[in-house]
Every structure is written in C-alpha cells, then in structure tokens.
Short mmCIF file of C-alpha atoms in Angstrom, two decimals:
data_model
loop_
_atom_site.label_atom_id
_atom_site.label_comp_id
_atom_site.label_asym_id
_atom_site.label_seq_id
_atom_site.Cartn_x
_atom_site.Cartn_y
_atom_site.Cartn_z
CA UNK A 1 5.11 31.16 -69.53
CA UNK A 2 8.59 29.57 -68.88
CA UNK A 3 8.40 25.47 -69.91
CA UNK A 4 9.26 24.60 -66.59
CA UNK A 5 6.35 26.47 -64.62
CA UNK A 6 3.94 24.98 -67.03
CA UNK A 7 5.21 21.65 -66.05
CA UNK A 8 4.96 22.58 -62.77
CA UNK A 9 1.51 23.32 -62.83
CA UNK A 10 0.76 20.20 -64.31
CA UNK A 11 2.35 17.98 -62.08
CA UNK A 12 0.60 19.62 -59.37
CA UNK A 13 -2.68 19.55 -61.34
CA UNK A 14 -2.34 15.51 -62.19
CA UNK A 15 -1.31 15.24 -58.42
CA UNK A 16 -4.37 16.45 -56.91
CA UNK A 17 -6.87 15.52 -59.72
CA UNK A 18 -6.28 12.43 -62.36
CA UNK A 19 -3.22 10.91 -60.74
CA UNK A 20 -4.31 11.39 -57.01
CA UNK A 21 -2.07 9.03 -55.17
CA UNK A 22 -5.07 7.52 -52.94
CA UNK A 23 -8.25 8.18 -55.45
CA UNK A 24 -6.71 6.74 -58.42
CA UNK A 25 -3.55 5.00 -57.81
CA UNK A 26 -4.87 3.69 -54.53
CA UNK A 27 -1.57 4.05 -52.53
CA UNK A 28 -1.09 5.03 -48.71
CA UNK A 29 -4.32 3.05 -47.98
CA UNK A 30 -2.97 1.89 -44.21
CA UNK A 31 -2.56 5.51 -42.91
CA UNK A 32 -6.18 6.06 -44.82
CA UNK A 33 -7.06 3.43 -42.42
CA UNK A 34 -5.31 3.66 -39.14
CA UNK A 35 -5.22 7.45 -38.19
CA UNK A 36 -8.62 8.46 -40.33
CA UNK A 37 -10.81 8.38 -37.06
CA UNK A 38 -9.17 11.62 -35.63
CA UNK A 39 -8.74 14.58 -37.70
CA UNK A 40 -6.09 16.46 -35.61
CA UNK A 41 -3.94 12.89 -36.00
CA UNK A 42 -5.08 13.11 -39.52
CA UNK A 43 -3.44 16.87 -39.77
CA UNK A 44 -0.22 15.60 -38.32
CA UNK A 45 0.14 12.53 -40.41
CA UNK A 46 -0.25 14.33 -43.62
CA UNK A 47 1.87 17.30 -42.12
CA UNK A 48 5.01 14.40 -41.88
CA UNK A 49 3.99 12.68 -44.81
CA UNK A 50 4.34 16.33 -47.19
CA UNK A 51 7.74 16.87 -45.23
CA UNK A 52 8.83 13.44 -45.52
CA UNK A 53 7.38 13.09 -49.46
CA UNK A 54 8.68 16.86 -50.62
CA UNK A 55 12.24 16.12 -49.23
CA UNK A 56 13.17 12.65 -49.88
CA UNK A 57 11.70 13.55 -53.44
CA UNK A 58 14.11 16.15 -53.59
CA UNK A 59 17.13 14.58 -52.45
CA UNK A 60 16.83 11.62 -54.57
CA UNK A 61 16.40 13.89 -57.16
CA UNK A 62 19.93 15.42 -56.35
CA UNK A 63 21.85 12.28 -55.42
CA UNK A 64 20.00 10.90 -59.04
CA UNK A 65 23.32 11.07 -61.22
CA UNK A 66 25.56 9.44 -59.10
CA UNK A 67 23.21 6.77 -57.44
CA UNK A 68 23.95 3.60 -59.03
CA UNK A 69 20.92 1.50 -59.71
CA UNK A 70 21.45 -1.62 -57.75
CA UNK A 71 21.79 0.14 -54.80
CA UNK A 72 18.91 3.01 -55.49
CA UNK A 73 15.93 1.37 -52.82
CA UNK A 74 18.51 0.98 -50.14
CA UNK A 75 19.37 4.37 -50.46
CA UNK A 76 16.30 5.64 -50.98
CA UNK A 77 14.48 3.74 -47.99
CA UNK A 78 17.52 5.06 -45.59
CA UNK A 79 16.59 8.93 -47.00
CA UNK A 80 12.82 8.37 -46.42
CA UNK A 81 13.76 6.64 -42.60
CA UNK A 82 15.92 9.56 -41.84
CA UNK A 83 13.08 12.47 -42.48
CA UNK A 84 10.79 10.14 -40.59
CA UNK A 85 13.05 9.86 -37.88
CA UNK A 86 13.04 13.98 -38.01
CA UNK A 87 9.51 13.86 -38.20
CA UNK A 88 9.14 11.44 -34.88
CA UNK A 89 11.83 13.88 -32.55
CA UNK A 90 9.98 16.60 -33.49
CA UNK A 91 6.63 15.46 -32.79
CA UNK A 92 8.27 14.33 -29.58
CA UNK A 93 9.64 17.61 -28.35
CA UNK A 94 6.89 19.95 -29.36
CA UNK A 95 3.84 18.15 -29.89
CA UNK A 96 4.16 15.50 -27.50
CA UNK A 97 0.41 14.79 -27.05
CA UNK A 98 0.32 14.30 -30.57
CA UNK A 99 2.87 12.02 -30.67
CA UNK A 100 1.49 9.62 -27.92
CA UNK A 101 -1.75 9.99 -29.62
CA UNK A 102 -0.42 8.77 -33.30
CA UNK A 103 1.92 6.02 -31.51
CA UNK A 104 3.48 4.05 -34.32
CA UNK A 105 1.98 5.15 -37.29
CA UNK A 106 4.57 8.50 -37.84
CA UNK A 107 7.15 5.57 -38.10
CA UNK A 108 4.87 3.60 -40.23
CA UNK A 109 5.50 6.44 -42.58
CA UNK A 110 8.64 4.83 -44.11
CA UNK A 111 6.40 2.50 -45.71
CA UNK A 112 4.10 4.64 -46.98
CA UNK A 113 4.26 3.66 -50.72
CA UNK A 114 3.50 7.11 -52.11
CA UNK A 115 6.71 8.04 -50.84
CA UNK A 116 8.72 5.39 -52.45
CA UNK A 117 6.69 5.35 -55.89
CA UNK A 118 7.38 9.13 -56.13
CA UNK A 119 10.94 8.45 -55.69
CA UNK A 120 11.06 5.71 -58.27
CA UNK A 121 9.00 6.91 -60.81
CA UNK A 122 9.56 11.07 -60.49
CA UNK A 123 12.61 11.90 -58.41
CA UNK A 124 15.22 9.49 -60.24
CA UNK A 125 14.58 10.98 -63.64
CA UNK A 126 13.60 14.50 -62.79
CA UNK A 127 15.78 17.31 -61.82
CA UNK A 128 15.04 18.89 -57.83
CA UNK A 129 13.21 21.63 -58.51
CA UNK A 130 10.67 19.61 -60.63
CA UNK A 131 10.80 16.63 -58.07
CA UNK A 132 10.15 19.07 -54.70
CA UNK A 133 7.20 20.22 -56.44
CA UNK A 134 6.24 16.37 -57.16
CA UNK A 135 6.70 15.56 -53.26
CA UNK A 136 4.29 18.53 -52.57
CA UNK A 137 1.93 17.59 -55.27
CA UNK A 138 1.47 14.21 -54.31
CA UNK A 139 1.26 15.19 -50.30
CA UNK A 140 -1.40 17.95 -50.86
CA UNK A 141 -3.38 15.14 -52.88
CA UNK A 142 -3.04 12.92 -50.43
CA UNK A 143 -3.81 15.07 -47.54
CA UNK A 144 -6.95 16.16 -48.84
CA UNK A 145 -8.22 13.07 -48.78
CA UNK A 146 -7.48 11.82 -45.76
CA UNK A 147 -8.97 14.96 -44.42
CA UNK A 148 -12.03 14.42 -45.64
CA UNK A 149 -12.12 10.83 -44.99
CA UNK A 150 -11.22 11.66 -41.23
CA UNK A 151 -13.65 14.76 -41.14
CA UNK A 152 -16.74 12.37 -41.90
CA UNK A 153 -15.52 9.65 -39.59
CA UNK A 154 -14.65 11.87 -36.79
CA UNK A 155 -18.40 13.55 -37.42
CA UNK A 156 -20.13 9.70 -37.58
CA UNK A 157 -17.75 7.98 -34.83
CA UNK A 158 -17.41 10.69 -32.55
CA UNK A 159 -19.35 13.61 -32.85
CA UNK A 160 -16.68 15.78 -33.07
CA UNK A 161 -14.95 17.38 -35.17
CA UNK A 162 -10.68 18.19 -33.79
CA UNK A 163 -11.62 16.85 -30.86
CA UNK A 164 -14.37 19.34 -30.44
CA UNK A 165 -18.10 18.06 -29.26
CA UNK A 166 -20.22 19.09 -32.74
CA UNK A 167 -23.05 16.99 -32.25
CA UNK A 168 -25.40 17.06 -29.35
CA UNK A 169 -26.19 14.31 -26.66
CA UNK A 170 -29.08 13.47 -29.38
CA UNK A 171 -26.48 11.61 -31.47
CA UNK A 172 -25.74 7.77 -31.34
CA UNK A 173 -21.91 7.42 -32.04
CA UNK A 174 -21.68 4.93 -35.28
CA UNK A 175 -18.70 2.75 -33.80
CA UNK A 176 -18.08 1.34 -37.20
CA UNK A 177 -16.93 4.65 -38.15
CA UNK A 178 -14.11 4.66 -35.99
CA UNK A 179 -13.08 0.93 -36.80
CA UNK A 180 -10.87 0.06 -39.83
CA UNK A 181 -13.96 -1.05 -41.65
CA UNK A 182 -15.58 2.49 -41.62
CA UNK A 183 -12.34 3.82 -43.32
CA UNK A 184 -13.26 1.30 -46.04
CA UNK A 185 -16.50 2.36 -46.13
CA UNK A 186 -15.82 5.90 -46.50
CA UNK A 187 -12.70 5.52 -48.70
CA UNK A 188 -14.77 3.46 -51.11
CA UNK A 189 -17.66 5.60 -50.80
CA UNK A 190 -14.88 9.33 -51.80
CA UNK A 191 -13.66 6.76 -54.92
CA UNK A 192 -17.40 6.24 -55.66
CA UNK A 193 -18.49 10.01 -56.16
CA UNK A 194 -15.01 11.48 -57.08
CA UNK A 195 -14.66 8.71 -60.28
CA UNK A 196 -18.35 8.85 -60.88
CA UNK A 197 -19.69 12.50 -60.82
CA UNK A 198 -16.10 14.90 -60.82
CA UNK A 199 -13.42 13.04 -63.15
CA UNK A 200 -14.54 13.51 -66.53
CA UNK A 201 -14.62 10.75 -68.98
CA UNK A 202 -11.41 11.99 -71.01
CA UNK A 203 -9.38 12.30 -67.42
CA UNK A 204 -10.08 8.43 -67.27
CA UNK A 205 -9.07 7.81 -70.71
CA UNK A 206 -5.81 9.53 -70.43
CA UNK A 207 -5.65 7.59 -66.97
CA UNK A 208 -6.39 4.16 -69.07
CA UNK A 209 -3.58 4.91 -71.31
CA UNK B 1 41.42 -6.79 -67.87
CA UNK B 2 40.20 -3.77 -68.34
CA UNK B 3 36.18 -4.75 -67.65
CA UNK B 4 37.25 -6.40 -64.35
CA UNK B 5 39.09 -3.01 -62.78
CA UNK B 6 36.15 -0.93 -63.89
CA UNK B 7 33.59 -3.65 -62.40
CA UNK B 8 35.51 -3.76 -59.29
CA UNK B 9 35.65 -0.30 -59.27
CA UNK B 10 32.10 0.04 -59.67
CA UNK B 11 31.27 -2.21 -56.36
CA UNK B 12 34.00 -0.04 -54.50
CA UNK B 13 32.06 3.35 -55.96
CA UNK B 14 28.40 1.53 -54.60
CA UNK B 15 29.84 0.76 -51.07
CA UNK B 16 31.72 4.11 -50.78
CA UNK B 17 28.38 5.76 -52.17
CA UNK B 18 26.25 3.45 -49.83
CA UNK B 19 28.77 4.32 -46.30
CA UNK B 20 28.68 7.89 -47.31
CA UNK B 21 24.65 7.92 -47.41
CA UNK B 22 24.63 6.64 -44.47
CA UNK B 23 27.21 8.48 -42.52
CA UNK B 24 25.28 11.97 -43.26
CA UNK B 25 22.10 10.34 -42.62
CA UNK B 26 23.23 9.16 -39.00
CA UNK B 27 24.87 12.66 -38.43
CA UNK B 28 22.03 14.33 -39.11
CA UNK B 29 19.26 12.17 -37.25
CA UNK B 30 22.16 12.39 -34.18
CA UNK B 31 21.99 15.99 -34.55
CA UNK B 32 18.63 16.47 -34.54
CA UNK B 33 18.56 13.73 -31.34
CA UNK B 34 21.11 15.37 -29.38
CA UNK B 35 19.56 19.08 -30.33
CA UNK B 36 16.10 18.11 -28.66
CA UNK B 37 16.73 15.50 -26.06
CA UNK B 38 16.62 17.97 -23.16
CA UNK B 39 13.40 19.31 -24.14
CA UNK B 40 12.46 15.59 -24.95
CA UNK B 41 13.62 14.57 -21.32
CA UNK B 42 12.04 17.60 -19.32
CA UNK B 43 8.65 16.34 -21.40
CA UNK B 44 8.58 13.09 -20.27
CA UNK B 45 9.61 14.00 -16.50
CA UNK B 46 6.77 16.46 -16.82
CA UNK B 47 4.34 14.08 -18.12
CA UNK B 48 4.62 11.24 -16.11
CA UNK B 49 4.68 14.59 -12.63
CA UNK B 50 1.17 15.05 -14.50
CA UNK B 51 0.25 11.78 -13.98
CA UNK B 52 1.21 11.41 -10.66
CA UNK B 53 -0.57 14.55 -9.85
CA UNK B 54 -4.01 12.81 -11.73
CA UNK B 55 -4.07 9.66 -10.17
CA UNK B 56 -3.80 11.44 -6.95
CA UNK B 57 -7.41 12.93 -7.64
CA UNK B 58 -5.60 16.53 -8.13
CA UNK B 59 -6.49 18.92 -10.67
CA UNK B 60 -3.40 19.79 -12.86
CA UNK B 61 -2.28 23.23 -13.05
CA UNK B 62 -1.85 24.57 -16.71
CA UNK B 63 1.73 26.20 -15.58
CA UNK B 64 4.12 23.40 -15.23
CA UNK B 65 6.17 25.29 -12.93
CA UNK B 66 3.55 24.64 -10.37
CA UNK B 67 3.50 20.99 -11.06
CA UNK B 68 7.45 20.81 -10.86
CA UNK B 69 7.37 22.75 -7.28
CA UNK B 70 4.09 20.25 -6.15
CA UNK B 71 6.48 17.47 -7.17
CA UNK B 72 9.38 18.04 -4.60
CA UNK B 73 7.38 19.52 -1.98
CA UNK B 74 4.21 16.57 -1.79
CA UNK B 75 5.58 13.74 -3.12
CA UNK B 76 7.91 11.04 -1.69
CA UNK B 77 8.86 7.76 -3.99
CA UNK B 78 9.18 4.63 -1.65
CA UNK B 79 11.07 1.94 -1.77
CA UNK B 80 9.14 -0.62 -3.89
CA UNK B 81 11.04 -4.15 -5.46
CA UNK B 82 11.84 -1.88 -8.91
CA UNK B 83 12.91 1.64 -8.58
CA UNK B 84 11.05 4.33 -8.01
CA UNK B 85 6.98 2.72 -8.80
CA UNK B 86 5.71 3.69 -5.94
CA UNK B 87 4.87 7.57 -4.35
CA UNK B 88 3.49 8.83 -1.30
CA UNK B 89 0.88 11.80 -2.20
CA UNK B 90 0.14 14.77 -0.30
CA UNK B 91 -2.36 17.84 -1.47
CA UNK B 92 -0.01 20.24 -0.19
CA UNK B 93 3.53 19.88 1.55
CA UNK B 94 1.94 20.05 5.63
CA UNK B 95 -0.86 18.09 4.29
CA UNK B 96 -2.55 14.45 5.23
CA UNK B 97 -1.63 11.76 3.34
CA UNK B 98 -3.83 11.85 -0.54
CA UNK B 99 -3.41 8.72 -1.78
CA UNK B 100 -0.23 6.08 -2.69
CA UNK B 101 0.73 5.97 -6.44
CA UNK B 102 2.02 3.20 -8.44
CA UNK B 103 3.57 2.95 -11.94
CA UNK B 104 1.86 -0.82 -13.21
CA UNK B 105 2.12 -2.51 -16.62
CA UNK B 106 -0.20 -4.55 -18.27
CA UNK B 107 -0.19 -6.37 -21.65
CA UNK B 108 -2.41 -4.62 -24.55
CA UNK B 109 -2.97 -5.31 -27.95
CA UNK B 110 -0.21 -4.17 -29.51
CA UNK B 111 2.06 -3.23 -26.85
CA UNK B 112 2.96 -2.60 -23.22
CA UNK B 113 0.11 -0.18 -21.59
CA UNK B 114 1.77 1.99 -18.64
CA UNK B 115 0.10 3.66 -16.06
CA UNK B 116 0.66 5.51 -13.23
CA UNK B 117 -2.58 4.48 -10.62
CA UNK B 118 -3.31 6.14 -7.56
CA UNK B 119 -5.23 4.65 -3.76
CA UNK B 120 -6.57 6.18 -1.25
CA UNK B 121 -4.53 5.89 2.06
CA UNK B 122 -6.11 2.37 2.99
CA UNK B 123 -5.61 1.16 -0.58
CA UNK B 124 -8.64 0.07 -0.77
CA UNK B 125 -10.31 2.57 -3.72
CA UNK B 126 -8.79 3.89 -6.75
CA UNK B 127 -7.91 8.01 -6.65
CA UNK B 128 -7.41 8.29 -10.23
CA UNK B 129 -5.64 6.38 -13.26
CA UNK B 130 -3.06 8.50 -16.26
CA UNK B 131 -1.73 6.18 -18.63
CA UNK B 132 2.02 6.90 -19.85
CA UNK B 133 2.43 4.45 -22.39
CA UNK B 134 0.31 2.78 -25.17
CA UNK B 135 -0.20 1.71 -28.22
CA UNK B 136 -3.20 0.81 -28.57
CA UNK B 137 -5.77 1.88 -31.37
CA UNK B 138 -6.25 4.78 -32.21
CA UNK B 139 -10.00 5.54 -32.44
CA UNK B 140 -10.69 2.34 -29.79
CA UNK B 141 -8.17 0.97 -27.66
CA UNK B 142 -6.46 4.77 -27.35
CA UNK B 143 -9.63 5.67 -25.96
CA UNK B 144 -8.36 4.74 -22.54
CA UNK B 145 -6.21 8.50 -22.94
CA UNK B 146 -9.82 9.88 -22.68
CA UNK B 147 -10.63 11.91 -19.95
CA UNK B 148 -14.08 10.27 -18.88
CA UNK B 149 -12.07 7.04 -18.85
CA UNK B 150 -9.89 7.91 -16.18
CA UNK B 151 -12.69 9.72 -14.43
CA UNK B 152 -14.92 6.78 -14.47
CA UNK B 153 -11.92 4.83 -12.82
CA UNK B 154 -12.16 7.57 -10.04
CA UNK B 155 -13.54 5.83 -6.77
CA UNK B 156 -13.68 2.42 -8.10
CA UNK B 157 -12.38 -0.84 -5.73
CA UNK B 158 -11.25 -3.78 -6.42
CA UNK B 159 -12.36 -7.22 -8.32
CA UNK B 160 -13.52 -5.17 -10.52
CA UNK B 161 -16.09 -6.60 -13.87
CA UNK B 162 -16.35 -5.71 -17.13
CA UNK B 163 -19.84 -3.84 -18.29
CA UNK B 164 -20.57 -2.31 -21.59
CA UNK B 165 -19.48 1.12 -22.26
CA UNK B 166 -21.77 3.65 -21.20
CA UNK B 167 -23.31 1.66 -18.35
CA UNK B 168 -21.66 3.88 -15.71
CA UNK B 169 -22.65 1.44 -12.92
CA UNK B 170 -23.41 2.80 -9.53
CA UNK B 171 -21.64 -0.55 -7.97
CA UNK B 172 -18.10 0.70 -7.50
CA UNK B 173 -16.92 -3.46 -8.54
CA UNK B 174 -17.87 -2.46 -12.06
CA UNK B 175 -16.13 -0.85 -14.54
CA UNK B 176 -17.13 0.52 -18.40
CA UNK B 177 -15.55 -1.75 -20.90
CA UNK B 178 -14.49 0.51 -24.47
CA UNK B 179 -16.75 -0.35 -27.69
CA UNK B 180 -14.39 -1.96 -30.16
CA UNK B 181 -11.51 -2.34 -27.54
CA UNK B 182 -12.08 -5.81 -25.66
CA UNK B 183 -8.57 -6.78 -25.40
CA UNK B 184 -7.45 -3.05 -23.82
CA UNK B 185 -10.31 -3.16 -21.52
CA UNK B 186 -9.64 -6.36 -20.03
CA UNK B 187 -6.07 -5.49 -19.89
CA UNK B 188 -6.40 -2.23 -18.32
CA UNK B 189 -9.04 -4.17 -15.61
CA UNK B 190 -6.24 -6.66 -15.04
CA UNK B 191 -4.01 -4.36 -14.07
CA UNK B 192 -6.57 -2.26 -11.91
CA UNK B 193 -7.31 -5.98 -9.95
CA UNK B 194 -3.93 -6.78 -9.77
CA UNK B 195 -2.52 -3.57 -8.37
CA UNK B 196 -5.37 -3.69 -5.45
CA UNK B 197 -4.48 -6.90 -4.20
CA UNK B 198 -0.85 -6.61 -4.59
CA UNK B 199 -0.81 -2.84 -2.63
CA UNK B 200 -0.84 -3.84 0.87
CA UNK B 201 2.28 -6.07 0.41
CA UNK B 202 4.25 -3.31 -1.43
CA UNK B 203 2.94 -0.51 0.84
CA UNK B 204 1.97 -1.89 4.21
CA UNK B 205 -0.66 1.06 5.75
CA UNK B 206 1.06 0.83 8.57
CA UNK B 207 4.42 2.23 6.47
CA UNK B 208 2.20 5.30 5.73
CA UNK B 209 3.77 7.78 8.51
CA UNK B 210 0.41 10.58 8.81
CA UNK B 211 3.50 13.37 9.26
CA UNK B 212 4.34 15.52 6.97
CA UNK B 213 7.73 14.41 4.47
CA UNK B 214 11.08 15.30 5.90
CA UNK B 215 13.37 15.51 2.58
CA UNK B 216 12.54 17.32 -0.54
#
C-alpha cells in the first residue's frame, strides 16, 4: 500500500478515535453546547463545520510555502470567515428555515477552534491532499459526536427525534436537557464511557506522550 | 545594506501577500452574494407573505404561487408612521375584512424579536402571531418559532399575564410563558400588550372601509 494512503488512513483513524477533536482534545465545546438540543440544527452545523474544516485545511495547506509566518492567523482566520460566509448564503437561499433556526451560531463557526488548530498544527506543514483528508477527519469526528450528544438531548428534552414526536404524551420533557447544562451533562457523561470502557489503555498512553 | 532591502522587501511581500488574500476572498464571497441574492430576496418576501397570511388566522398553502397571488389580490398595506407595518386582510379578494396585521418589535435576549401580529377587525383579539426575526435560544427562547406557540396566541386579548407553560388557560388575558425562556416570554407579551393598545390609534376601525380593495 502506497505511504501516503497508509497515512491517510491513519489520520482519519486518530481523527475519529484517539485524537477526537471534542472527546480527547476537548475543542468545539460551544457548538457542543449551543445547537446540541436539535438534531436537524446539529446535522447542519456539522455539515458547515466539515465544509468549512476540509477546505480552509486545504487551502492553507496550498498557500503554506509562501505564507509568511507573522501574518499566517490573519490569513488563516480571513480563509475560515470566507467558507463561513459561503456556508451562511447558502443556508440562506436553500435552507432558509434552517438558517433562522441556527441564527448565529453558522457564523460562530469562525471561531470554532478545531478549525484553526487543524490549520496550525496539520495544514501549515502538510501538503493538500494529506491536509483535505485532515479537515474531513477531524469534521467526521466531530460530527459524530455532536450527533449523539444532540440525539440523546433531543430524545430527553423533547421527545423527538428531527423534529419528529418519538415519545408518547406519557413522557415528562427533562428541560435541563435542552439547557446548556444538559449539554454538559451529556458531553461529560460520552467522555465518561468513551475514555473508560472503548479507548484502550495503550491509545491513552500514546495520547499521554 | 543588503539585510535592510531584503527586510523591507519582506514587509512589502507580507502586505502584497495579505491584499491579495483578501482581494480573492472578497471576490469570491461577492460572487457567491450576488449569485444568490434573488433567490435570497424572493425568500424573504415569501416568508414574511407567509406570515402575513398566519397571523391572519389563514392556513398557508404549500405552493407559494398561491400565497404570492393571495398577496396582491387580499391584502392592502396602510399607511402607518414607518412604511409599510401595517395590512388590511381579506380571506379572499370580494371578501369581509379578516383581520389588520402589524409588523412589531420587541427586545429579546440576544437580539431584536420581529413579528408580524394579526387583529380581528375591532382590534380587540389576536388572529394569529409569525415571528420573522430572532435570535433567541435555540432549544428555549426559539421555541416561540413553534407552532403551538403561535396557536396558543390565537384568540387571545389584551393585558395579557404570564402563566407557566403548559397551563393553556381558558381566560383569554393569559398567556403560556416558555420553560427556560423568561426573558423571550415577557418580551414577546410586551409586545402582544403593547400592539393592542397602540392599534386603534394606528388603525382607527372606523378607517376599515367593509368594501372590497380597489388597487392590486
């Protein structure tokens, strides 16, 4: 197998697994928190945030060699901005329920610090093919999460599940589940069981190191 | 000599490097503006047509054809101190008079809330309530873009009070506050109290003509 499909495979391996931007690293955690209570927001948050991640990764990645440092975050913040900006019109012409719905959190995206810690730490030493795959990696292993996160709050808060009634007239809506605290709660909780029962004890050393 | 040209050359390489980002960066985020701002445009006009048409107390057709034609045939904006706030509703274009419909802002938590509120002909009880602007949160102030929100508002009058979500109170003075959401529901209230006593000034009754509109 060619070296560079290996590493490939890797990257998108320690993305979604050991090096899971929100599970380990603990990054994006105000989009865990804001849109979490909806899972069709959820779906279009991480849906801008893999577009925004995958191509700002990349094209850091090809401006890399003639980017000179002292200027790098200015020019890396005004790629990010510009996808999100993409991101926003588009929501606004064809989804624009969706949009109203998420409000200011697909601008909030800009700040997103996966996004920018990708850049820094992947993008500007990797070539684009390597880095695109990065942006995926990282968005895939951050959209899981926040899936899941806004699956069980949706389920507890609501009683729904994509804004579709799941749960009978029997069930007593937890409220805290659709307030910033149950997002805690529940991100704490995924941390809990992922790091206790599915990341083996040599993942965590090679995390340590 | 030599170390200050190539210094200052380096600064004029980071500026020209730094303008040239941002030149393609503009052009592209105009493109992509100017590409979808008709469809962005004809969204909004259509929304805020659907709005209308709710806090009338219609049902919304799915086609939005419909709604456009409804628009110019039933509804008449009158003159109001801003521009264009204030509509004159009719069911159909030979029909009586539906209700009078006012865009009103009130101050949320994080924003401006918009809405576009509808009263019956002798402005005394609400017809309906759509809400064109917020940003409130998601999950608990946003909750006002629910359906049995609006619904709730539905036949309503005015001084309203504040009771806790899920009361659904028979007296037509009180209104279902959201769980979680104290500062949207009192804001959304506000605007509901202030918009009944403030409707007779803007739209005297006696303004309200029973005949059917003669432009459109």
């Amino acid at each position: 197998m060619p070296p560079r499909t290996t590493e490939a495979k890797q990257i998108f391996r320690d993305n979604i697994g050991r090096d899971n931007p929100v599970f380990v690293q603990v990054l994006g955690i105000c989009s865990t928190l804001a849109v979490t209570n909806s899972v069709k927001n959820t779906f279009v948050m991480c849906a801008g945030l893999l577009f925004t991640l995958s191509l700002s990764n990349l094209t850091v990645s090809l401006l890399r060699r003639w980017m000179p440092s002292r200027i790098r975050m200015m020019v890396e913040v005004l790629i990010i901005a510009t996808y999100v900006i993409i991101v926003d019109i588009a929501l606004k012409a064809f989804y624009p329920e969706i949009w109203r719905q998420l409000g200011p959190y697909v601008g909030l995206i800009i700040t997103n610090c996966i996004i920018m810690g990708r850049a820094e730490a992947f993008a500007l030493s990797n070539p684009p093919g390597l880095s695109f795959v990065d942006g995926v990696a990282a968005g895939i292993g951050y959209s899981y999460v926040l899936l899941a996160i806004a699956f069980c709050r949706e389920l507890l808060g609501s009683g729904s599940v994509w804004g579709v009634q799941v749960l009978g007239g029997w069930w007593e809506n937890w409220a805290i589940m659709v307030m910033a605290p149950g997002a805690f709660f529940m991100l704490a909780l995924f941390i809990w069981i992922v790091k206790g029962l599915i990341l083996k004890p040599d993942d965590e050393t090679k995390e340590a190191s | 000599m030599k170390t200050k040209r190539s210094k200052a050359s380096a600064r004029l390489f980071m500026v020209f490097f730094m303008f040239s980002v941002t030149l393609v960066c503009i052009s592209v985020v105009a493109a992509v503006h100017l590409g979808s701002r008709e469809r962005v445009l004809s969204n909004e006009a259509l929304y805020l047509r659907q709005g209308i048409m709710v806090a009338a107390g219609l049902k919304v057709p799915a086609d939005s054809e419909t709604i456009l034609t409804w628009y110019d045939r039933c509804v008449t904006p009158l003159p109001d101190e801003e521009n264009a706030t204030c509509y004159e509703i009719r069911a159909a274009a030979q029909g009586p008079h539906q209700a009078v419909v006012f865009i009103r802002q009130g101050a949320g938590l994080w924003g401006t809330i918009e809405a576009v509120v509808g009263l019956d002909p002798s402005l005394t009880q609400f017809t309906g309530i759509a809400f064109v602007k917020q940003n409130e949160t998601p999950g608990l102030g946003a909750r006002i873009m629910e359906s049995w929100y609006g619904e709730h508002i539905k036949g309503r009058v005015g001084g309203l009070s504040l009771v806790a979500e899920g009361t659904r109170s028979k007296d037509p003075a009180k209104l279902d506050a959201i769980t979680g959401a104290t500062v949207t529901s009192v804001a959304v209230r506000d605007l509901l109290n202030r918009l009944i006593e403030e409707a007779p000034a803007i739209t005297p009754s006696t303004r309200m003509p029973s005949h059917a509109p003669t432009h459109h």
